[in-house]
mmCIF file of C-alpha atoms and ligand atoms in Angstrom:
data_model
loop_
_atom_site.group_PDB
_atom_site.id
_atom_site.type_symbol
_atom_site.label_atom_id
_atom_site.label_comp_id
_atom_site.label_asym_id
_atom_site.label_seq_id
_atom_site.Cartn_x
_atom_site.Cartn_y
_atom_site.Cartn_z
ATOM 1 C CA MET O 295 -21.188 8.310 -2.629
ATOM 2 C CA TYR O 296 -18.624 10.562 -4.315
ATOM 3 C CA GLU O 297 -19.967 11.781 -7.644
ATOM 4 C CA ASP O 298 -17.733 14.490 -9.098
ATOM 5 C CA PHE O 299 -15.963 12.223 -11.593
ATOM 6 C CA ASP O 300 -16.637 9.530 -14.211
ATOM 7 C CA PRO O 301 -15.761 6.105 -12.760
ATOM 8 C CA GLU O 302 -14.918 4.901 -16.270
ATOM 9 C CA TRP O 303 -11.971 7.295 -16.522
ATOM 10 C CA GLY O 304 -8.486 5.787 -16.695
ATOM 11 C CA ALA O 305 -6.054 5.860 -13.780
ATOM 12 C CA SER O 306 -4.271 9.017 -14.962
ATOM 13 C CA THR O 307 -7.481 10.968 -15.495
ATOM 14 C CA LEU O 308 -8.898 9.881 -12.127
ATOM 15 C CA GLY O 309 -5.633 10.821 -10.395
ATOM 16 C CA ILE O 310 -5.698 14.291 -11.935
ATOM 17 C CA ARG O 311 -9.397 15.100 -12.269
ATOM 18 C CA ALA O 312 -11.396 13.150 -9.677
ATOM 19 C CA SER O 313 -12.397 15.379 -6.783
ATOM 20 C CA GLU O 314 -10.704 18.691 -7.531
ATOM 21 C CA PRO O 315 -11.168 20.769 -4.374
ATOM 22 C CA ARG O 316 -11.937 24.395 -5.136
ATOM 23 C CA THR O 317 -12.892 27.270 -2.868
ATOM 24 C CA GLU O 318 -14.857 30.333 -3.988
ATOM 25 C CA ASN O 319 -11.503 31.685 -5.266
ATOM 26 C CA ARG O 320 -11.625 29.036 -8.046
ATOM 27 C CA GLU O 321 -7.957 28.096 -7.717
ATOM 28 C CA HIS O 322 -6.786 25.723 -10.467
ATOM 29 C CA SER O 323 -4.360 23.723 -8.308
ATOM 30 C CA ALA O 324 -5.662 22.522 -4.942
ATOM 31 C CA SER O 325 -4.856 24.795 -2.032
ATOM 32 C CA VAL O 326 -4.115 23.413 1.415
ATOM 33 C CA SER O 327 -6.608 24.035 4.164
ATOM 34 C CA LEU O 328 -4.506 24.342 7.313
ATOM 35 C CA THR O 329 -7.085 24.921 10.006
ATOM 36 C CA SER O 330 -8.029 22.829 13.008
ATOM 37 C CA SER O 331 -11.620 24.068 13.224
ATOM 38 C CA TYR O 332 -14.380 25.983 11.417
ATOM 39 C CA VAL O 333 -16.728 28.774 12.457
ATOM 40 C CA PHE O 334 -20.508 28.903 12.182
ATOM 41 C CA ARG O 335 -22.625 31.900 11.269
ATOM 42 C CA ASN O 336 -24.966 31.428 14.230
ATOM 43 C CA ALA O 337 -26.026 28.977 16.942
ATOM 44 C CA ALA O 338 -28.671 27.315 14.797
ATOM 45 C CA GLU O 339 -26.137 26.539 12.046
ATOM 46 C CA ALA O 340 -23.691 25.105 14.591
ATOM 47 C CA ALA O 341 -26.430 22.860 15.984
ATOM 48 C CA ALA O 342 -27.521 21.713 12.520
ATOM 49 C CA VAL O 343 -23.988 20.855 11.397
ATOM 50 C CA PHE O 344 -23.172 19.060 14.658
ATOM 51 C CA GLN O 345 -26.363 17.022 14.364
ATOM 52 C CA GLY O 346 -25.619 16.133 10.747
ATOM 53 C CA GLU O 347 -28.739 17.915 9.462
ATOM 54 C CA GLN O 348 -26.660 20.302 7.374
ATOM 55 C CA PRO O 349 -23.331 19.616 5.635
ATOM 56 C CA GLY O 350 -20.338 21.512 6.986
ATOM 57 C CA TYR O 351 -16.921 21.172 8.486
ATOM 58 C CA ILE O 352 -16.550 20.962 12.264
ATOM 59 C CA TYR O 353 -13.066 19.929 13.292
ATOM 60 C CA SER O 354 -10.075 18.646 11.303
ATOM 61 C CA ARG O 355 -9.701 15.441 13.294
ATOM 62 C CA PHE O 356 -12.482 14.055 11.123
ATOM 63 C CA THR O 357 -13.407 16.618 8.451
ATOM 64 C CA ASN O 358 -10.949 18.774 6.554
ATOM 65 C CA PRO O 359 -11.374 19.876 2.912
ATOM 66 C CA THR O 360 -7.842 18.901 1.831
ATOM 67 C CA VAL O 361 -7.923 15.524 3.571
ATOM 68 C CA GLU O 362 -11.387 14.925 2.143
ATOM 69 C CA ALA O 363 -10.170 15.746 -1.380
ATOM 70 C CA PHE O 364 -7.393 13.169 -1.016
ATOM 71 C CA GLU O 365 -9.865 10.595 0.351
ATOM 72 C CA ARG O 366 -12.310 11.148 -2.489
ATOM 73 C CA ARG O 367 -9.653 10.970 -5.162
ATOM 74 C CA LEU O 368 -8.091 7.792 -3.781
ATOM 75 C CA ALA O 369 -11.543 6.214 -3.408
ATOM 76 C CA ALA O 370 -12.236 7.059 -7.062
ATOM 77 C CA MET O 371 -8.957 5.497 -8.160
ATOM 78 C CA GLU O 372 -9.566 2.312 -6.133
ATOM 79 C CA GLY O 373 -13.197 2.115 -7.215
ATOM 80 C CA GLY O 374 -14.380 2.327 -3.597
ATOM 81 C CA GLN O 375 -17.410 4.099 -2.152
ATOM 82 C CA ALA O 376 -15.540 5.618 0.765
ATOM 83 C CA CYS O 377 -12.050 6.315 2.057
ATOM 84 C CA VAL O 378 -10.670 7.396 5.413
ATOM 85 C CA ALA O 379 -7.152 8.864 5.479
ATOM 86 C CA THR O 380 -4.889 8.060 8.417
ATOM 87 C CA ALA O 381 -1.661 9.298 9.983
ATOM 88 C CA SER O 382 0.398 6.426 8.512
ATOM 89 C CA GLY O 383 0.015 3.059 6.825
ATOM 90 C CA MET O 384 0.240 1.367 10.216
ATOM 91 C CA ALA O 385 -2.472 3.681 11.553
ATOM 92 C CA ALA O 386 -4.658 2.512 8.652
ATOM 93 C CA ILE O 387 -4.242 -1.148 9.592
ATOM 94 C CA LEU O 388 -4.769 -0.432 13.310
ATOM 95 C CA THR O 389 -7.835 1.699 12.553
ATOM 96 C CA LEU O 390 -9.381 -0.915 10.287
ATOM 97 C CA CYS O 391 -8.953 -3.647 12.928
ATOM 98 C CA LEU O 392 -10.225 -1.550 15.837
ATOM 99 C CA ALA O 393 -13.151 -0.165 13.856
ATOM 100 C CA THR O 394 -14.410 -3.454 12.426
ATOM 101 C CA LEU O 395 -13.298 -6.318 14.719
ATOM 102 C CA ASN O 396 -14.225 -7.316 18.256
ATOM 103 C CA MET O 397 -12.509 -9.090 21.113
ATOM 104 C CA GLY O 398 -12.239 -12.799 20.328
ATOM 105 C CA ASP O 399 -12.171 -12.358 16.547
ATOM 106 C CA HIS O 400 -9.603 -14.162 14.418
ATOM 107 C CA ILE O 401 -7.572 -12.979 11.424
ATOM 108 C CA VAL O 402 -5.972 -15.142 8.740
ATOM 109 C CA ALA O 403 -2.980 -13.354 7.223
ATOM 110 C CA SER O 404 -0.266 -14.092 4.724
ATOM 111 C CA ARG O 405 3.157 -15.060 6.014
ATOM 112 C CA GLY O 406 5.879 -12.500 5.433
ATOM 113 C CA LEU O 407 3.737 -9.407 5.907
ATOM 114 C CA PHE O 408 5.355 -6.019 6.470
ATOM 115 C CA GLY O 409 7.249 -6.347 9.796
ATOM 116 C CA SER O 410 5.256 -3.749 11.728
ATOM 117 C CA THR O 411 1.998 -5.369 10.617
ATOM 118 C CA ILE O 412 3.134 -8.649 12.168
ATOM 119 C CA GLY O 413 4.201 -6.737 15.290
ATOM 120 C CA LEU O 414 0.821 -5.019 15.469
ATOM 121 C CA PHE O 415 -1.052 -8.314 15.136
ATOM 122 C CA ASN O 416 1.157 -10.384 17.468
ATOM 123 C CA ASN O 417 2.212 -7.910 20.151
ATOM 124 C CA ILE O 418 -0.551 -5.312 20.334
ATOM 125 C CA LEU O 419 -3.877 -6.612 19.003
ATOM 126 C CA ALA O 420 -3.247 -9.952 20.729
ATOM 127 C CA ARG O 421 -3.445 -8.094 24.073
ATOM 128 C CA PHE O 422 -6.983 -7.073 23.160
ATOM 129 C CA GLY O 423 -8.138 -10.592 22.382
ATOM 130 C CA LEU O 424 -7.580 -10.811 18.629
ATOM 131 C CA SER O 425 -5.721 -13.828 17.274
ATOM 132 C CA VAL O 426 -3.963 -14.377 13.951
ATOM 133 C CA SER O 427 -2.971 -17.429 11.885
ATOM 134 C CA TYR O 428 -0.382 -17.076 9.129
ATOM 135 C CA VAL O 429 -0.530 -18.999 5.859
ATOM 136 C CA ASP O 430 1.242 -19.309 2.516
ATOM 137 C CA LEU O 431 -0.240 -16.527 0.416
ATOM 138 C CA THR O 432 -0.050 -18.409 -2.883
ATOM 139 C CA ASP O 433 -2.372 -21.240 -1.830
ATOM 140 C CA PRO O 434 -6.122 -20.406 -1.390
ATOM 141 C CA ALA O 435 -6.700 -23.887 0.111
ATOM 142 C CA ALA O 436 -4.279 -23.042 2.945
ATOM 143 C CA TRP O 437 -6.297 -19.892 3.686
ATOM 144 C CA GLU O 438 -9.508 -21.869 3.769
ATOM 145 C CA ALA O 439 -7.983 -24.515 6.070
ATOM 146 C CA ALA O 440 -6.929 -21.808 8.553
ATOM 147 C CA ILE O 441 -10.417 -20.336 8.865
ATOM 148 C CA GLN O 442 -12.121 -20.786 12.241
ATOM 149 C CA ASP O 443 -15.665 -20.087 13.412
ATOM 150 C CA ASN O 444 -14.508 -16.687 14.713
ATOM 151 C CA THR O 445 -12.528 -15.647 11.609
ATOM 152 C CA ARG O 446 -13.680 -12.216 10.487
ATOM 153 C CA LEU O 447 -10.807 -10.922 8.362
ATOM 154 C CA LEU O 448 -8.375 -12.225 5.740
ATOM 155 C CA PHE O 449 -5.390 -9.888 5.345
ATOM 156 C CA VAL O 450 -2.908 -10.068 2.472
ATOM 157 C CA GLU O 451 -0.114 -8.120 0.788
ATOM 158 C CA THR O 452 0.262 -8.955 -2.873
ATOM 159 C CA PRO O 453 2.879 -8.966 -4.340
ATOM 160 C CA SER O 454 4.666 -10.000 -1.174
ATOM 161 C CA ASN O 455 7.855 -8.544 0.227
ATOM 162 C CA PRO O 456 10.611 -9.366 -0.649
ATOM 163 C CA LEU O 457 10.010 -12.383 -2.912
ATOM 164 C CA CYS O 458 7.189 -10.939 -5.056
ATOM 165 C CA GLU O 459 4.876 -13.908 -4.579
ATOM 166 C CA LEU O 460 1.241 -13.281 -5.490
ATOM 167 C CA ALA O 461 -2.093 -14.077 -3.895
ATOM 168 C CA ASP O 462 -5.075 -14.683 -6.162
ATOM 169 C CA ILE O 463 -7.306 -11.878 -4.881
ATOM 170 C CA ALA O 464 -10.534 -13.115 -6.510
ATOM 171 C CA ALA O 465 -10.009 -16.619 -5.097
ATOM 172 C CA LEU O 466 -9.319 -15.280 -1.593
ATOM 173 C CA ALA O 467 -12.369 -13.002 -1.732
ATOM 174 C CA GLU O 468 -14.478 -16.018 -2.602
ATOM 175 C CA VAL O 469 -13.047 -18.004 0.334
ATOM 176 C CA ALA O 470 -13.570 -15.067 2.716
ATOM 177 C CA HIS O 471 -17.167 -14.453 1.698
ATOM 178 C CA ARG O 472 -18.105 -18.127 1.814
ATOM 179 C CA HIS O 473 -17.094 -18.039 5.499
ATOM 180 C CA GLY O 474 -18.668 -14.698 6.373
ATOM 181 C CA ALA O 475 -15.317 -12.906 6.573
ATOM 182 C CA TRP O 476 -13.861 -9.852 4.831
ATOM 183 C CA LEU O 477 -10.792 -9.656 2.634
ATOM 184 C CA CYS O 478 -8.372 -6.745 3.090
ATOM 185 C CA VAL O 479 -5.561 -6.168 0.573
ATOM 186 C CA ASP O 480 -2.548 -4.013 1.411
ATOM 187 C CA ASN O 481 -2.095 -2.424 -2.026
ATOM 188 C CA CYS O 482 1.136 -0.510 -1.307
ATOM 189 C CA PHE O 483 3.328 -2.284 -3.828
ATOM 190 C CA LEU O 484 1.124 -1.783 -6.889
ATOM 191 C CA THR O 485 -1.219 1.121 -6.084
ATOM 192 C CA PRO O 486 -4.601 1.566 -7.815
ATOM 193 C CA ALA O 487 -2.746 2.513 -10.988
ATOM 194 C CA LEU O 488 -1.785 -1.175 -11.394
ATOM 195 C CA GLN O 489 -4.156 -3.233 -9.231
ATOM 196 C CA ARG O 490 -7.720 -2.610 -8.041
ATOM 197 C CA PRO O 491 -8.490 -5.223 -5.374
ATOM 198 C CA LEU O 492 -12.086 -4.038 -4.759
ATOM 199 C CA ALA O 493 -13.014 -4.857 -8.366
ATOM 200 C CA LEU O 494 -11.616 -8.362 -7.783
ATOM 201 C CA GLY O 495 -13.884 -8.847 -4.754
ATOM 202 C CA ALA O 496 -11.847 -7.519 -1.820
ATOM 203 C CA ASP O 497 -13.764 -5.607 0.861
ATOM 204 C CA PHE O 498 -11.018 -3.243 2.015
ATOM 205 C CA VAL O 499 -7.856 -1.778 0.579
ATOM 206 C CA ILE O 500 -5.112 -0.471 2.863
ATOM 207 C CA HIS O 501 -2.452 2.012 1.791
ATOM 208 C CA SER O 502 0.728 3.362 3.155
ATOM 209 C CA ALA O 503 0.553 6.674 1.286
ATOM 210 C CA THR O 504 4.164 7.098 2.402
ATOM 211 C CA LYS O 505 5.250 4.941 -0.528
ATOM 212 C CA TYR O 506 4.208 5.410 -4.159
ATOM 213 C CA LEU O 507 1.202 7.678 -3.497
ATOM 214 C CA ASP O 508 3.622 10.342 -2.312
ATOM 215 C CA GLY O 509 6.304 8.946 -4.584
ATOM 216 C CA GLN O 510 9.087 11.245 -3.475
ATOM 217 C CA GLY O 511 9.668 10.132 0.101
ATOM 218 C CA ARG O 512 8.377 13.282 1.823
ATOM 219 C CA CYS O 513 5.395 12.506 4.059
ATOM 220 C CA VAL O 514 4.026 9.666 6.168
ATOM 221 C CA GLY O 515 0.344 8.785 5.737
ATOM 222 C CA GLY O 516 -2.139 6.021 5.046
ATOM 223 C CA ALA O 517 -5.682 5.241 3.993
ATOM 224 C CA ILE O 518 -8.496 2.694 4.169
ATOM 225 C CA VAL O 519 -10.802 2.306 1.150
ATOM 226 C CA GLY O 520 -14.017 0.284 1.036
ATOM 227 C CA ASP O 521 -17.788 0.563 1.064
ATOM 228 C CA ALA O 522 -20.064 3.291 2.409
ATOM 229 C CA GLU O 523 -21.242 1.178 5.331
ATOM 230 C CA ARG O 524 -18.009 -0.210 6.809
ATOM 231 C CA VAL O 525 -15.609 2.543 5.820
ATOM 232 C CA GLY O 526 -17.980 5.493 5.341
ATOM 233 C CA LYS O 527 -19.720 4.864 8.671
ATOM 234 C CA ASP O 528 -17.787 2.462 10.947
ATOM 235 C CA VAL O 529 -14.217 3.497 10.120
ATOM 236 C CA PHE O 530 -15.178 7.172 9.829
ATOM 237 C CA GLY O 531 -16.950 6.980 13.192
ATOM 238 C CA PHE O 532 -13.867 5.410 14.754
ATOM 239 C CA MET O 533 -11.676 8.166 13.298
ATOM 240 C CA ARG O 534 -14.011 10.855 14.622
ATOM 241 C CA THR O 535 -13.653 9.503 18.149
ATOM 242 C CA ALA O 536 -10.195 7.944 18.252
ATOM 243 C CA GLY O 537 -8.352 10.346 15.943
ATOM 244 C CA PRO O 538 -5.322 8.771 14.194
ATOM 245 C CA CYS O 539 -5.945 11.276 11.397
ATOM 246 C CA MET O 540 -3.915 12.582 8.448
ATOM 247 C CA SER O 541 -2.446 16.075 8.536
ATOM 248 C CA PRO O 542 -3.985 18.409 5.918
ATOM 249 C CA PHE O 543 -0.515 19.357 4.727
ATOM 250 C CA ASN O 544 0.377 15.709 4.114
ATOM 251 C CA ALA O 545 -2.975 15.201 2.374
ATOM 252 C CA TRP O 546 -2.079 18.054 0.023
ATOM 253 C CA VAL O 547 1.285 16.424 -0.785
ATOM 254 C CA PHE O 548 -0.443 13.080 -1.453
ATOM 255 C CA LEU O 549 -3.095 14.780 -3.582
ATOM 256 C CA LYS O 550 -0.286 16.156 -5.759
ATOM 257 C CA GLY O 551 1.300 12.690 -5.750
ATOM 258 C CA LEU O 552 -1.876 11.079 -7.090
ATOM 259 C CA GLU O 553 -1.763 13.412 -10.105
ATOM 260 C CA THR O 554 1.433 11.763 -11.361
ATOM 261 C CA LEU O 555 0.885 8.287 -9.888
ATOM 262 C CA ALA O 556 -0.096 6.434 -13.063
ATOM 263 C CA VAL O 557 2.678 7.907 -15.186
ATOM 264 C CA ARG O 558 5.257 7.311 -12.452
ATOM 265 C CA MET O 559 4.151 3.701 -11.958
ATOM 266 C CA LYS O 560 4.483 3.093 -15.693
ATOM 267 C CA ALA O 561 8.057 4.399 -15.627
ATOM 268 C CA HIS O 562 8.901 2.472 -12.412
ATOM 269 C CA CYS O 563 7.635 -0.748 -14.026
ATOM 270 C CA GLN O 564 9.517 -0.150 -17.264
ATOM 271 C CA ASN O 565 12.806 0.289 -15.370
ATOM 272 C CA ALA O 566 12.094 -2.689 -13.104
ATOM 273 C CA ARG O 567 11.294 -5.062 -15.925
ATOM 274 C CA ALA O 568 14.390 -4.126 -17.901
ATOM 275 C CA LEU O 569 16.519 -4.425 -14.768
ATOM 276 C CA ALA O 570 15.047 -7.854 -13.930
ATOM 277 C CA GLU O 571 15.747 -9.092 -17.464
ATOM 278 C CA TRP O 572 19.315 -7.820 -17.273
ATOM 279 C CA LEU O 573 19.862 -9.395 -13.826
ATOM 280 C CA GLU O 574 18.637 -12.738 -15.131
ATOM 281 C CA GLU O 575 21.494 -12.708 -17.660
ATOM 282 C CA GLN O 576 24.236 -12.013 -15.110
ATOM 283 C CA PRO O 577 26.352 -15.108 -14.320
ATOM 284 C CA GLN O 578 26.709 -14.120 -10.617
ATOM 285 C CA VAL O 579 22.922 -13.993 -10.195
ATOM 286 C CA ALA O 580 21.404 -17.358 -9.306
ATOM 287 C CA ARG O 581 17.766 -16.310 -9.382
ATOM 288 C CA VAL O 582 15.568 -13.270 -10.002
ATOM 289 C CA HIS O 583 12.126 -12.843 -8.407
ATOM 290 C CA TYR O 584 9.962 -10.557 -10.531
ATOM 291 C CA PRO O 585 6.373 -11.283 -11.634
ATOM 292 C CA GLY O 586 7.075 -9.797 -15.065
ATOM 293 C CA LEU O 587 9.564 -12.539 -15.933
ATOM 294 C CA HIS O 588 8.414 -15.713 -17.676
ATOM 295 C CA SER O 589 10.447 -17.598 -15.049
ATOM 296 C CA HIS O 590 8.139 -16.319 -12.274
ATOM 297 C CA PRO O 591 5.833 -19.202 -11.238
ATOM 298 C CA GLN O 592 2.814 -16.855 -11.124
ATOM 299 C CA HIS O 593 3.514 -14.816 -14.249
ATOM 300 C CA VAL O 594 0.095 -15.729 -15.704
ATOM 301 C CA LEU O 595 -1.745 -14.676 -12.521
ATOM 302 C CA ALA O 596 0.206 -11.404 -12.549
ATOM 303 C CA GLN O 597 -0.907 -10.745 -16.123
ATOM 304 C CA ARG O 598 -4.522 -11.447 -15.209
ATOM 305 C CA GLN O 599 -4.714 -9.551 -11.940
ATOM 306 C CA GLN O 600 -2.365 -6.596 -12.416
ATOM 307 C CA ALA O 601 -2.023 -3.921 -15.098
ATOM 308 C CA ASP O 602 1.773 -4.202 -14.833
ATOM 309 C CA PHE O 603 4.328 -6.009 -12.703
ATOM 310 C CA GLY O 604 5.452 -3.441 -10.141
ATOM 311 C CA ALA O 605 8.896 -2.116 -9.304
ATOM 312 C CA ILE O 606 10.190 -4.428 -6.586
ATOM 313 C CA VAL O 607 12.842 -6.824 -7.892
ATOM 314 C CA SER O 608 14.601 -9.369 -5.690
ATOM 315 C CA PHE O 609 17.561 -11.456 -6.722
ATOM 316 C CA GLU O 610 19.892 -14.012 -5.227
ATOM 317 C CA VAL O 611 23.617 -13.822 -5.770
ATOM 318 C CA ASP O 612 25.966 -16.793 -5.521
ATOM 319 C CA GLY O 613 28.240 -16.529 -2.489
ATOM 320 C CA GLY O 614 25.732 -15.810 0.286
ATOM 321 C CA ARG O 615 25.919 -12.856 2.620
ATOM 322 C CA GLU O 616 29.435 -11.805 1.642
ATOM 323 C CA ALA O 617 28.551 -11.548 -2.040
ATOM 324 C CA ALA O 618 25.252 -9.797 -1.282
ATOM 325 C CA TRP O 619 26.891 -7.222 0.974
ATOM 326 C CA LYS O 620 29.529 -6.639 -1.702
ATOM 327 C CA VAL O 621 26.806 -5.650 -4.172
ATOM 328 C CA ILE O 622 25.370 -3.198 -1.628
ATOM 329 C CA ASP O 623 28.726 -1.744 -0.605
ATOM 330 C CA SER O 624 29.843 -1.302 -4.220
ATOM 331 C CA THR O 625 26.956 1.031 -5.070
ATOM 332 C CA ARG O 626 27.662 4.743 -5.361
ATOM 333 C CA MET O 627 24.219 6.053 -6.262
ATOM 334 C CA ILE O 628 21.551 3.604 -5.079
ATOM 335 C CA SER O 629 20.342 4.331 -1.527
ATOM 336 C CA ILE O 630 21.006 1.686 1.106
ATOM 337 C CA THR O 631 17.634 1.705 2.867
ATOM 338 C CA ALA O 632 14.603 -0.515 3.243
ATOM 339 C CA ASN O 633 12.255 2.249 2.102
ATOM 340 C CA LEU O 634 10.441 1.942 -1.216
ATOM 341 C CA GLY O 635 8.085 3.824 -3.475
ATOM 342 C CA ASP O 636 10.458 6.711 -4.069
ATOM 343 C CA THR O 637 11.947 8.253 -7.211
ATOM 344 C CA ARG O 638 15.273 6.991 -5.837
ATOM 345 C CA THR O 639 16.284 3.361 -6.261
ATOM 346 C CA THR O 640 16.922 1.609 -2.944
ATOM 347 C CA ILE O 641 18.632 -1.645 -2.042
ATOM 348 C CA THR O 642 18.399 -3.787 1.072
ATOM 349 C CA HIS O 643 19.626 -7.141 2.384
ATOM 350 C CA PRO O 644 16.446 -8.641 3.892
ATOM 351 C CA ALA O 645 18.191 -11.380 5.908
ATOM 352 C CA THR O 646 20.045 -8.826 8.054
ATOM 353 C CA THR O 647 17.572 -5.914 8.024
ATOM 354 C CA THR O 648 13.821 -6.242 7.478
ATOM 355 C CA HIS O 649 13.869 -9.973 8.286
ATOM 356 C CA GLY O 650 16.874 -9.920 10.636
ATOM 357 C CA ARG O 651 14.912 -10.388 13.830
ATOM 358 C CA ILE O 652 13.252 -13.675 12.915
ATOM 359 C CA SER O 653 15.053 -16.981 13.462
ATOM 360 C CA ALA O 654 17.343 -18.403 10.780
ATOM 361 C CA GLU O 655 14.973 -21.376 10.407
ATOM 362 C CA ALA O 656 11.936 -19.140 9.914
ATOM 363 C CA ARG O 657 13.907 -17.089 7.404
ATOM 364 C CA ALA O 658 14.928 -20.170 5.463
ATOM 365 C CA ALA O 659 11.331 -21.441 5.524
ATOM 366 C CA ALA O 660 10.207 -18.087 4.106
ATOM 367 C CA GLY O 661 12.736 -18.427 1.277
ATOM 368 C CA ILE O 662 14.875 -15.504 2.405
ATOM 369 C CA SER O 663 18.411 -16.643 1.748
ATOM 370 C CA GLU O 664 21.647 -14.933 2.799
ATOM 371 C CA GLY O 665 22.351 -14.077 -0.841
ATOM 372 C CA LEU O 666 19.004 -12.353 -1.400
ATOM 373 C CA LEU O 667 18.886 -8.646 -2.258
ATOM 374 C CA ARG O 668 15.791 -6.506 -2.739
ATOM 375 C CA VAL O 669 15.797 -3.522 -5.035
ATOM 376 C CA ALA O 670 12.948 -1.009 -5.153
ATOM 377 C CA VAL O 671 13.535 0.359 -8.616
ATOM 378 C CA GLY O 672 13.303 4.139 -8.892
ATOM 379 C CA LEU O 673 13.081 6.572 -11.750
ATOM 380 C CA GLU O 674 16.755 7.271 -12.460
ATOM 381 C CA ASP O 675 18.028 6.332 -15.917
ATOM 382 C CA LEU O 676 18.126 2.571 -16.341
ATOM 383 C CA ASP O 677 21.743 2.598 -17.551
ATOM 384 C CA ASP O 678 22.852 4.269 -14.338
ATOM 385 C CA ILE O 679 20.932 1.836 -12.099
ATOM 386 C CA ARG O 680 22.398 -1.122 -14.002
ATOM 387 C CA ALA O 681 25.933 0.282 -13.859
ATOM 388 C CA ASP O 682 25.636 0.840 -10.097
ATOM 389 C CA LEU O 683 24.628 -2.781 -9.498
ATOM 390 C CA ALA O 684 27.148 -4.162 -12.004
ATOM 391 C CA ARG O 685 30.017 -2.747 -9.891
ATOM 392 C CA GLY O 686 29.392 -5.342 -7.199
ATOM 393 C CA LEU O 687 28.529 -8.268 -9.494
ATOM 394 C CA VAL O 688 32.082 -9.333 -10.269
HETATM 395 C C1 PLP Q 980 5.437 0.844 4.612
HETATM 396 C C2 PLP Q 980 4.395 -0.195 4.608
HETATM 397 C C3 PLP Q 980 3.382 -0.214 5.573
HETATM 398 C C4 PLP Q 980 3.328 0.770 6.729
HETATM 399 O O1 PLP Q 980 3.168 2.081 6.314
HETATM 400 P P1 PLP Q 980 3.725 3.356 7.135
HETATM 401 O O2 PLP Q 980 3.228 4.496 6.342
HETATM 402 O O3 PLP Q 980 5.211 3.226 7.174
HETATM 403 O O4 PLP Q 980 3.137 3.293 8.493
HETATM 404 C C5 PLP Q 980 2.416 -1.190 5.479
HETATM 405 N N1 PLP Q 980 2.443 -2.113 4.498
HETATM 406 C C6 PLP Q 980 3.413 -2.130 3.551
HETATM 407 C C7 PLP Q 980 3.386 -3.170 2.489
HETATM 408 C C8 PLP Q 980 4.417 -1.179 3.570
HETATM 409 O O5 PLP Q 980 5.381 -1.220 2.637
#
């Protein structure tokens, strides 16, 4: 569908060169098109554009040159035929469900999804007749066992938050398709620079552009990538009518973000891997969860499915909550926040923040202990990140 790039290009080249928007002024760096609507030369042109007989922009709820440039570039990077940008990552998930599912449909999803995704499924979509079953993401047989006659969508985040467990995307796609369902992968943690779910058989990719696609914690946005039929027509048609659209200014920020995505992800991963290896050697650290470590039970799957191991590192300290909080409160540089995908390293205590509202039993069943800490490794110098964590590991 989008043809102004070579799909064989590497992630850096695609992020910089795929879909370079250019007006008649031939600007080298993309300009931002801040306009809500567009004018026509005459009545006949307006009629032709409205009826789809002639290409042209109508209204920025569904067509804007800057948003379109971001959509095309992200689609190129994910290897998808079409992309629709949304106001946030949550808007992407909501839009996908409302555009493709019907009342009475069933979703199978991985346990331990992003908290708002669980809230959306359980508290909002449930009111409109959609139901969800949650399964262990590492076990394709568990996914298959949860499938019902009305299952239309399998939804997974891999690697998972905060324990960095992996789902085998190709295996899940096979299960989904055998049962006439689609597979959607939330690709926030790795981005297309490190993982391309569509090439592994997934039908849809969801992004919170708020995270690594921006990369500097400035704007909120999201996207859905997939094929020309479902995303190019159904999701686009939903967006045209329902309107949870991305702001052109945010699209411009994300477009700039995509230009450095691959090189940033490489640097994030390099820091994360070195930090994980260092943490594994610390006597106060009982366990480190990072797919790049040989100790990770799915290290081989990570090597097969991902180009690198990502920048989320979780670790358990001896001494439970008190010891974990001491690590957090001893930091001077690292940001105490649950956000991720930023140049700045962040640290959070899942048991009392992101996973604080679920019962202690459910938390324990999910493997989220009181001593668990999650670090989203940023781009500061490794020595400084290590020194900041070492202060509390005494
Ligand atoms: C942040 C996040 C979302 C939601 O994105 P927003 O842009 O905050 O709406 C969805 N999934 C994952 C994995 C996330 O980290």
